[in-house]
mmCIF file of C-alpha atoms in Angstrom:
data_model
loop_
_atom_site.group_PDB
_atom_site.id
_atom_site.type_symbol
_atom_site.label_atom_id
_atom_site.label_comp_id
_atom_site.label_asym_id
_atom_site.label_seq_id
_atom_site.Cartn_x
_atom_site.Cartn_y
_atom_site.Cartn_z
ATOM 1 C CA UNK A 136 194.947 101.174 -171.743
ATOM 2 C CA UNK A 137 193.703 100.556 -175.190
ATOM 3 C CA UNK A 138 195.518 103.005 -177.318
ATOM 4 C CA UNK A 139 198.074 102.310 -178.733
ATOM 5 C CA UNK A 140 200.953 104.646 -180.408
ATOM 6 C CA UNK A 141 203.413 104.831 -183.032
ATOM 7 C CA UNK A 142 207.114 104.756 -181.559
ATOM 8 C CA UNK A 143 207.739 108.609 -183.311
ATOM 9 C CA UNK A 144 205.153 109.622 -180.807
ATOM 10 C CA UNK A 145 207.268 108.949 -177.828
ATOM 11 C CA UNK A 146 208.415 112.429 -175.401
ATOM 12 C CA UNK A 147 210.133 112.435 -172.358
ATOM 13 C CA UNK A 148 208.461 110.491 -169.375
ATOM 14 C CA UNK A 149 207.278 111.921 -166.172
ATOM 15 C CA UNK A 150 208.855 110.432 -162.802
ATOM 16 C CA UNK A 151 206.094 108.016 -161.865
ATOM 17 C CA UNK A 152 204.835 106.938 -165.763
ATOM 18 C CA UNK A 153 204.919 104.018 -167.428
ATOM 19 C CA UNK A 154 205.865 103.067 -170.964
ATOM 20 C CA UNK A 155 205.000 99.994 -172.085
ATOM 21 C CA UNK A 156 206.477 98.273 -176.247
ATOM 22 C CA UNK A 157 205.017 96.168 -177.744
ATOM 23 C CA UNK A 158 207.567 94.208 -180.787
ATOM 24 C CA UNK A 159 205.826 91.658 -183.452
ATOM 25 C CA UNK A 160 209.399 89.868 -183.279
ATOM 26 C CA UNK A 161 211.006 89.820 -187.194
ATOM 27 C CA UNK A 162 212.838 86.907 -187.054
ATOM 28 C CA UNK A 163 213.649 87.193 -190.822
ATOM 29 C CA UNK A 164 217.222 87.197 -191.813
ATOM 30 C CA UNK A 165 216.941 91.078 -192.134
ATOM 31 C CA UNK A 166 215.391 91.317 -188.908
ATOM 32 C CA UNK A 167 218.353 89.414 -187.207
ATOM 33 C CA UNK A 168 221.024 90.919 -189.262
ATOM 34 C CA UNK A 169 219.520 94.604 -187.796
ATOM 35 C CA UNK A 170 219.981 93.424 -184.441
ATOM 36 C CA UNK A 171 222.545 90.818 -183.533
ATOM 37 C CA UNK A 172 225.105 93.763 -184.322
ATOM 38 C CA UNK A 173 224.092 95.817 -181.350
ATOM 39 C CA UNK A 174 223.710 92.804 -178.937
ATOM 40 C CA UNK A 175 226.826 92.911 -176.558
ATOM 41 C CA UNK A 176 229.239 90.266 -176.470
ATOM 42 C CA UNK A 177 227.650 88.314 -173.259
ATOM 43 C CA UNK A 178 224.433 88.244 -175.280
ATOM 44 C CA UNK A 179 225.738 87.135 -178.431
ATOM 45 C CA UNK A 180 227.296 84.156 -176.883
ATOM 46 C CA UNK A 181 224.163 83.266 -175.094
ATOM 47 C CA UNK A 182 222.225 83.333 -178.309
ATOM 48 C CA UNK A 183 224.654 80.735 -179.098
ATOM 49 C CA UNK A 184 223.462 78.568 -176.522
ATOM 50 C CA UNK A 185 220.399 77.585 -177.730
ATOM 51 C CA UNK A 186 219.818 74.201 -179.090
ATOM 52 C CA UNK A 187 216.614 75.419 -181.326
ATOM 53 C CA UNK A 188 217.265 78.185 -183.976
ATOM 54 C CA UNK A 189 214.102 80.036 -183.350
ATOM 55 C CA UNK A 190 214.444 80.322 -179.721
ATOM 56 C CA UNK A 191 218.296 81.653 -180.993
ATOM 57 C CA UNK A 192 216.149 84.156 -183.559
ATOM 58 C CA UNK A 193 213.549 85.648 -180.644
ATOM 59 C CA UNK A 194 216.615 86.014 -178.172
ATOM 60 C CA UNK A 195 218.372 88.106 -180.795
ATOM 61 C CA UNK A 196 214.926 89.722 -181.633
ATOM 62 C CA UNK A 197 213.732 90.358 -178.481
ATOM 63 C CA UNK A 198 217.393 91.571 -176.924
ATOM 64 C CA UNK A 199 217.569 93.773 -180.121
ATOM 65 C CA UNK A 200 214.651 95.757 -179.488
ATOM 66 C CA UNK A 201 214.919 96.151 -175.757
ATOM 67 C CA UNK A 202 218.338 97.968 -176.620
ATOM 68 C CA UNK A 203 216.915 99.510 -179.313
ATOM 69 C CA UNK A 204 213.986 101.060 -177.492
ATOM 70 C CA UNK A 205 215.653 102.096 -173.875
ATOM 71 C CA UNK A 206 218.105 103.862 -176.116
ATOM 72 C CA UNK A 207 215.220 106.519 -177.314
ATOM 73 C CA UNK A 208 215.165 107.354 -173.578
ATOM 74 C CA UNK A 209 218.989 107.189 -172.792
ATOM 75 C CA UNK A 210 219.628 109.272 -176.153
ATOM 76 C CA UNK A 211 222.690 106.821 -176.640
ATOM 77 C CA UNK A 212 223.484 103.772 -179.105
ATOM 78 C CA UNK A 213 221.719 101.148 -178.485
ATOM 79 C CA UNK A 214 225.260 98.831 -178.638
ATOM 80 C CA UNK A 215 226.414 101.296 -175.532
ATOM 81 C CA UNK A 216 223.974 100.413 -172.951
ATOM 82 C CA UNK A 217 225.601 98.507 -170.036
ATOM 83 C CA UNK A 218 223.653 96.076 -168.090
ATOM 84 C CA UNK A 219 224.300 94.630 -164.752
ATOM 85 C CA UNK A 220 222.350 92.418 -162.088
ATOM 86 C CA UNK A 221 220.859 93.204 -159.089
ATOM 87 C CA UNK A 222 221.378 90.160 -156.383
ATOM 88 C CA UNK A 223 218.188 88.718 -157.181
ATOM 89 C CA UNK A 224 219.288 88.580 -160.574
ATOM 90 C CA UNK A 225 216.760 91.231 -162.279
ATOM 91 C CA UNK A 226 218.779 93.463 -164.993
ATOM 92 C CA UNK A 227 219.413 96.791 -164.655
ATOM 93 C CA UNK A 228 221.273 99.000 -165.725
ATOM 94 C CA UNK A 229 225.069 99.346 -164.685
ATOM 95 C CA UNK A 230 225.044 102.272 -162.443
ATOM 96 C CA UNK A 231 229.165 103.573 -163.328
ATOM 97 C CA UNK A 232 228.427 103.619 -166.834
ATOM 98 C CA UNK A 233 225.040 104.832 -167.157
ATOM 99 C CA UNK A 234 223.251 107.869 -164.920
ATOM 100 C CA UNK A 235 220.008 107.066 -164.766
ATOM 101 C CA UNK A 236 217.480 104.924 -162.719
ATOM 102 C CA UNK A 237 215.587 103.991 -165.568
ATOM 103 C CA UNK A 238 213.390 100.721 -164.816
ATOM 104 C CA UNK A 239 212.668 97.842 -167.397
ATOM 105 C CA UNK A 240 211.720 94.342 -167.821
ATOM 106 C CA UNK A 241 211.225 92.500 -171.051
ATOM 107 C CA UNK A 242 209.630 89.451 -171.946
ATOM 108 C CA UNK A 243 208.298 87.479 -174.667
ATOM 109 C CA UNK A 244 206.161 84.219 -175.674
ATOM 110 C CA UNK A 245 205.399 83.293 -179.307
ATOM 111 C CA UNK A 246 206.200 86.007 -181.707
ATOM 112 C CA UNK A 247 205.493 88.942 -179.242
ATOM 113 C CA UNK A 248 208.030 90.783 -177.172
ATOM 114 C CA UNK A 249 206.749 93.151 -174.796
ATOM 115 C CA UNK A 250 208.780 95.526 -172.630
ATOM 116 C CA UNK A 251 207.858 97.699 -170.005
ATOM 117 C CA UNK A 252 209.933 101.298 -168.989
ATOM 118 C CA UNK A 253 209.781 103.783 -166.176
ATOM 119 C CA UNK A 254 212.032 106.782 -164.913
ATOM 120 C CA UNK A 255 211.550 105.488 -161.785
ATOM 121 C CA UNK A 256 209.100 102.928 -160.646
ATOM 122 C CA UNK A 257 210.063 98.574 -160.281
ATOM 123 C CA UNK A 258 208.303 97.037 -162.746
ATOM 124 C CA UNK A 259 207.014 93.559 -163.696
ATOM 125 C CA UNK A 260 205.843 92.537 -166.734
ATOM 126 C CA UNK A 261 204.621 89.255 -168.802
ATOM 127 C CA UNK A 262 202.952 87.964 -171.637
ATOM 128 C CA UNK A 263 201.251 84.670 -172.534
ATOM 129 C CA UNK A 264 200.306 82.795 -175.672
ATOM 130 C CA UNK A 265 197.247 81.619 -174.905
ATOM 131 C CA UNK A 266 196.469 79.396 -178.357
ATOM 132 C CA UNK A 267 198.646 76.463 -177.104
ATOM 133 C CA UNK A 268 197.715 72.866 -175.158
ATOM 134 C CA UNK A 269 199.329 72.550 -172.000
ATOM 135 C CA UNK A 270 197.684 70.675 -169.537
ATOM 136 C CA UNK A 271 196.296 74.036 -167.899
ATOM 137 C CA UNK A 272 194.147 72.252 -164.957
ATOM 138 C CA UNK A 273 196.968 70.500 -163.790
ATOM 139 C CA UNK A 274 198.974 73.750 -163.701
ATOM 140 C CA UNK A 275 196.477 75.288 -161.633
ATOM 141 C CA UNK A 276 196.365 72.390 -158.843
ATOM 142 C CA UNK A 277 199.806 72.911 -158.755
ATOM 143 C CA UNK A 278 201.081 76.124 -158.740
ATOM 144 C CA UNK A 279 197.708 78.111 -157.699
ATOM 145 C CA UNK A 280 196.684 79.054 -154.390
ATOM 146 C CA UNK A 281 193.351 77.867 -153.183
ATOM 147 C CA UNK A 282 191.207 80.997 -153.504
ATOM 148 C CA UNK A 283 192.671 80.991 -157.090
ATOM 149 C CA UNK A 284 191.900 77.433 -158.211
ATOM 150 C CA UNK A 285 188.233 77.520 -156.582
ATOM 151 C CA UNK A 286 187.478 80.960 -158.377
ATOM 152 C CA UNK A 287 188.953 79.540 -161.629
ATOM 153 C CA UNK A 288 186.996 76.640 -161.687
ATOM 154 C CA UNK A 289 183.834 78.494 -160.662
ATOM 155 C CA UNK A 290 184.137 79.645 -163.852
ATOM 156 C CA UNK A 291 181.821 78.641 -167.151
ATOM 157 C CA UNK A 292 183.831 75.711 -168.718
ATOM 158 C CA UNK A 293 184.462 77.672 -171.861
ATOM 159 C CA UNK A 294 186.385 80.919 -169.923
ATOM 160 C CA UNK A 295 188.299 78.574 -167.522
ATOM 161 C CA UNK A 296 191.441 78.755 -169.659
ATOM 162 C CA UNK A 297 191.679 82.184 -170.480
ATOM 163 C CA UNK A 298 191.428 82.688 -166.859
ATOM 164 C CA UNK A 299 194.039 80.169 -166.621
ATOM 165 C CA UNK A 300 196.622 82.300 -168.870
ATOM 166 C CA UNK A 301 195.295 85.901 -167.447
ATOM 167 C CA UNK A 302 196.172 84.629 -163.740
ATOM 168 C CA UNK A 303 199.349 83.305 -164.810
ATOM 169 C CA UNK A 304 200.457 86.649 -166.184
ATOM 170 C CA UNK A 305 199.470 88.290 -162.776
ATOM 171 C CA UNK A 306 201.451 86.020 -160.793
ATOM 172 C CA UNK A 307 204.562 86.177 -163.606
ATOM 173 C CA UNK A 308 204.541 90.142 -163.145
ATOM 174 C CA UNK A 309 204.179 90.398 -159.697
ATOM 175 C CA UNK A 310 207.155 87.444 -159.593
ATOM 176 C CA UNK A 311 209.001 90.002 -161.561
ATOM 177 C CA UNK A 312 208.179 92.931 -159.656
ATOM 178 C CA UNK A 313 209.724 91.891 -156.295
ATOM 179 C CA UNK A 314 212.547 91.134 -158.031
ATOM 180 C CA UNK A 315 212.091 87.546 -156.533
ATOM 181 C CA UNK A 316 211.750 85.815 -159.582
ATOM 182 C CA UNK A 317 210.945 82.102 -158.831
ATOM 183 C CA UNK A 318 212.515 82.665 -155.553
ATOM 184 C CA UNK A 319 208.805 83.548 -154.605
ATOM 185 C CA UNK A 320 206.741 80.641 -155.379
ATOM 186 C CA UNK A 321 203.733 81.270 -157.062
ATOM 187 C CA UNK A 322 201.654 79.005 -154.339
ATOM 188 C CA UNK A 323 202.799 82.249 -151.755
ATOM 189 C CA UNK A 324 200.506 84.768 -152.858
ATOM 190 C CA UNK A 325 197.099 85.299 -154.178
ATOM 191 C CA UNK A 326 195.655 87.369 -157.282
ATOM 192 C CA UNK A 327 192.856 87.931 -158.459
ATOM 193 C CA UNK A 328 190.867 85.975 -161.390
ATOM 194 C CA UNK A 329 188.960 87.440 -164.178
ATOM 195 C CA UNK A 330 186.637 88.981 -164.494
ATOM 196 C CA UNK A 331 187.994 90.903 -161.391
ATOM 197 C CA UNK A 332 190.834 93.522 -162.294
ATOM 198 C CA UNK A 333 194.198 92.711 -161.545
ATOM 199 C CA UNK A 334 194.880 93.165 -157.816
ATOM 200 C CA UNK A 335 197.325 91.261 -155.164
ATOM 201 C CA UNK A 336 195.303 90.108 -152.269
ATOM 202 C CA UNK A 337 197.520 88.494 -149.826
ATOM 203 C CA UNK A 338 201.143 87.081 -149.777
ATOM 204 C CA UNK A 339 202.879 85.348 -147.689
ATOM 205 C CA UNK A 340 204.657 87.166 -144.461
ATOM 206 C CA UNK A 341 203.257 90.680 -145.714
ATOM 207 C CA UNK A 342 200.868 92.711 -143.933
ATOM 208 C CA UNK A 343 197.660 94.769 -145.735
ATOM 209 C CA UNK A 344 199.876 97.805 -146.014
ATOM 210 C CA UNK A 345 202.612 96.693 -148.028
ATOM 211 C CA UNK A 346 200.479 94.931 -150.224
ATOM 212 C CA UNK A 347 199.315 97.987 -151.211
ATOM 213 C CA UNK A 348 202.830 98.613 -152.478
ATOM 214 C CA UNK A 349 201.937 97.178 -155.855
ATOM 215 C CA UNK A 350 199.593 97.912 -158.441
ATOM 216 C CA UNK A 351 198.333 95.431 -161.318
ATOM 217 C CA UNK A 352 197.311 97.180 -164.329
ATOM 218 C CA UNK A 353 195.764 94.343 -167.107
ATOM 219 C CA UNK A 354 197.002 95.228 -170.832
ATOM 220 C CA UNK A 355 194.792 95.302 -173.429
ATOM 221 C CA UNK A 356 196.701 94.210 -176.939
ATOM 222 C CA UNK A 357 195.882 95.122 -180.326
ATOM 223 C CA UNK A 358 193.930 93.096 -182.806
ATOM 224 C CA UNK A 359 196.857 91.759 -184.333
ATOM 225 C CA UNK A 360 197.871 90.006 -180.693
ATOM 226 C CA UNK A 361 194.202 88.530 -179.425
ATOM 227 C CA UNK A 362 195.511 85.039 -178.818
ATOM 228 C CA UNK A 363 198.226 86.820 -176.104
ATOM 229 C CA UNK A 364 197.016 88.495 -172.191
ATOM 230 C CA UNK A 365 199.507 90.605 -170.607
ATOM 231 C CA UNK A 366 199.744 92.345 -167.315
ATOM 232 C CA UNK A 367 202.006 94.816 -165.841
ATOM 233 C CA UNK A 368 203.070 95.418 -161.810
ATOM 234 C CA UNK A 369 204.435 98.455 -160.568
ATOM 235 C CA UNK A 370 205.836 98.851 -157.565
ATOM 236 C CA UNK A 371 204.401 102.014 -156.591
ATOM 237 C CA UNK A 372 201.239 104.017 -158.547
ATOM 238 C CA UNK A 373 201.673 104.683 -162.716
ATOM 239 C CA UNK A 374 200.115 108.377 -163.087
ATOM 240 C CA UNK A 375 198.947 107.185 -166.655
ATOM 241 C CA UNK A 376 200.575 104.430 -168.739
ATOM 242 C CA UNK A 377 201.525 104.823 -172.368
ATOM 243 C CA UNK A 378 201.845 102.057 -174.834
ATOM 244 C CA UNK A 379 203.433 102.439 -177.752
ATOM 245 C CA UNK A 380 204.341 99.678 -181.040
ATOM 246 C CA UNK A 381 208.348 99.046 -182.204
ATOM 247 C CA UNK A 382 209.014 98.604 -185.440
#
């Protein structure tokens, strides 16, 4: 997962592969005038909501591009697609307008958007600035498990938080994944730390098998992104997992 490929390489998925965008949000008055005219009417008003104008910009940047990319694989106008929520909240799309079972999730932190697609399988995804202060040890006495906070701080000083952010990003996707969202407290499972790859290793009420239901995959960004860590879950196996950059 190091490649990465212009958007005009994209052809058709296979059932159990997964895309994942990556978006360098423009948040210059071009950039918002290409998308706020494609954002529905629910989403314009919520970019309306927001008391800081940049948070306003990346909502309309980041909602922009997640139309504008799941309409390559719906072969519609982006301003078409349909959304709906599932009862734990997680978009999808809305099943009498649109027939398909395509999967996404978006998100975004500084000026990167990220957005992961499937034909098929649940996905999770999440991405961190990591060049930020945040009291990061507290963080992980709080919302880490025990296994998680001594492997973190077993760590040389200097990688500790790195870790930090990496582990986050597990826990976000797999949070995402379930569809649980903060419904499934972060303390309730535990993930691996770097250097290890990305793997669940226990959660609460779930037996070895199903927690073999999910797969972490790590995502290694471009140059251009080295102060971000991202990390995709599937729910299910990805046969391979393409990554492409929106423009």
């Amino acid at each position: 997962m190091s490649e990465w490929l212009d958007a005009t390489a994209l052809t058709p998925a296979q059932i159990d592969q997964v895309d994942v965008w990556m978006f360098h949000m423009n948040t210059t008055p071009p950039g918002i005038k290409r998308f706020y005219p494609i954002l529905s009417a629910q989403e314009k008003e919520r970019s309306e909501r927001f008391v800081h104008f940049m948070d306003r910009k990346r909502f309309i940047a980041s909602h922009g591009f997640m139309r504008s990319v799941l309409a390559r694989y719906l072969d519609i106008a982006p301003e078409t697609i349909c959304y709906d929520r599932k009862a734990n909240d997680k978009p999808i799309l809305k099943p009498d307008v649109h027939d398909s079972n395509l999967q996404f999730n978006l998100t975004h932190s500084g000026h990167f958007a990220m957005l992961a697609v499937s034909p098929n399988l649940e996905l999770g995804m999440d991405v961190e600035y990591m060049d930020r202060k945040n009291r990061w040890q507290d963080l992980i006495r709080r919302f880490f498990t025990p296994p998680e906070q001594q492997a973190i701080f077993a760590l040389p000083e200097d990688q500790q938080q790195r870790a930090f952010f990496q582990v986050w990003t597990r826990k976000e996707a797999q949070m995402k994944v379930t569809g649980k969202g903060l419904s499934l407290a972060p303390t309730q499972f535990t993930v691996t730390v770097p250097p290890a790859a990305p793997t669940l290793l226990a959660m609460k009420d779930t037996d070895e098998q199903t927690l073999q239901r999910w797969h972490m995959y790590d995502v290694v960004l471009p140059a251009s992104a080295q102060a971000y860590c991202a990390c995709l879950s599937v729910e299910g196996k990805a046969s391979s997992i393409r990554q492409f950059i929106f423009q």
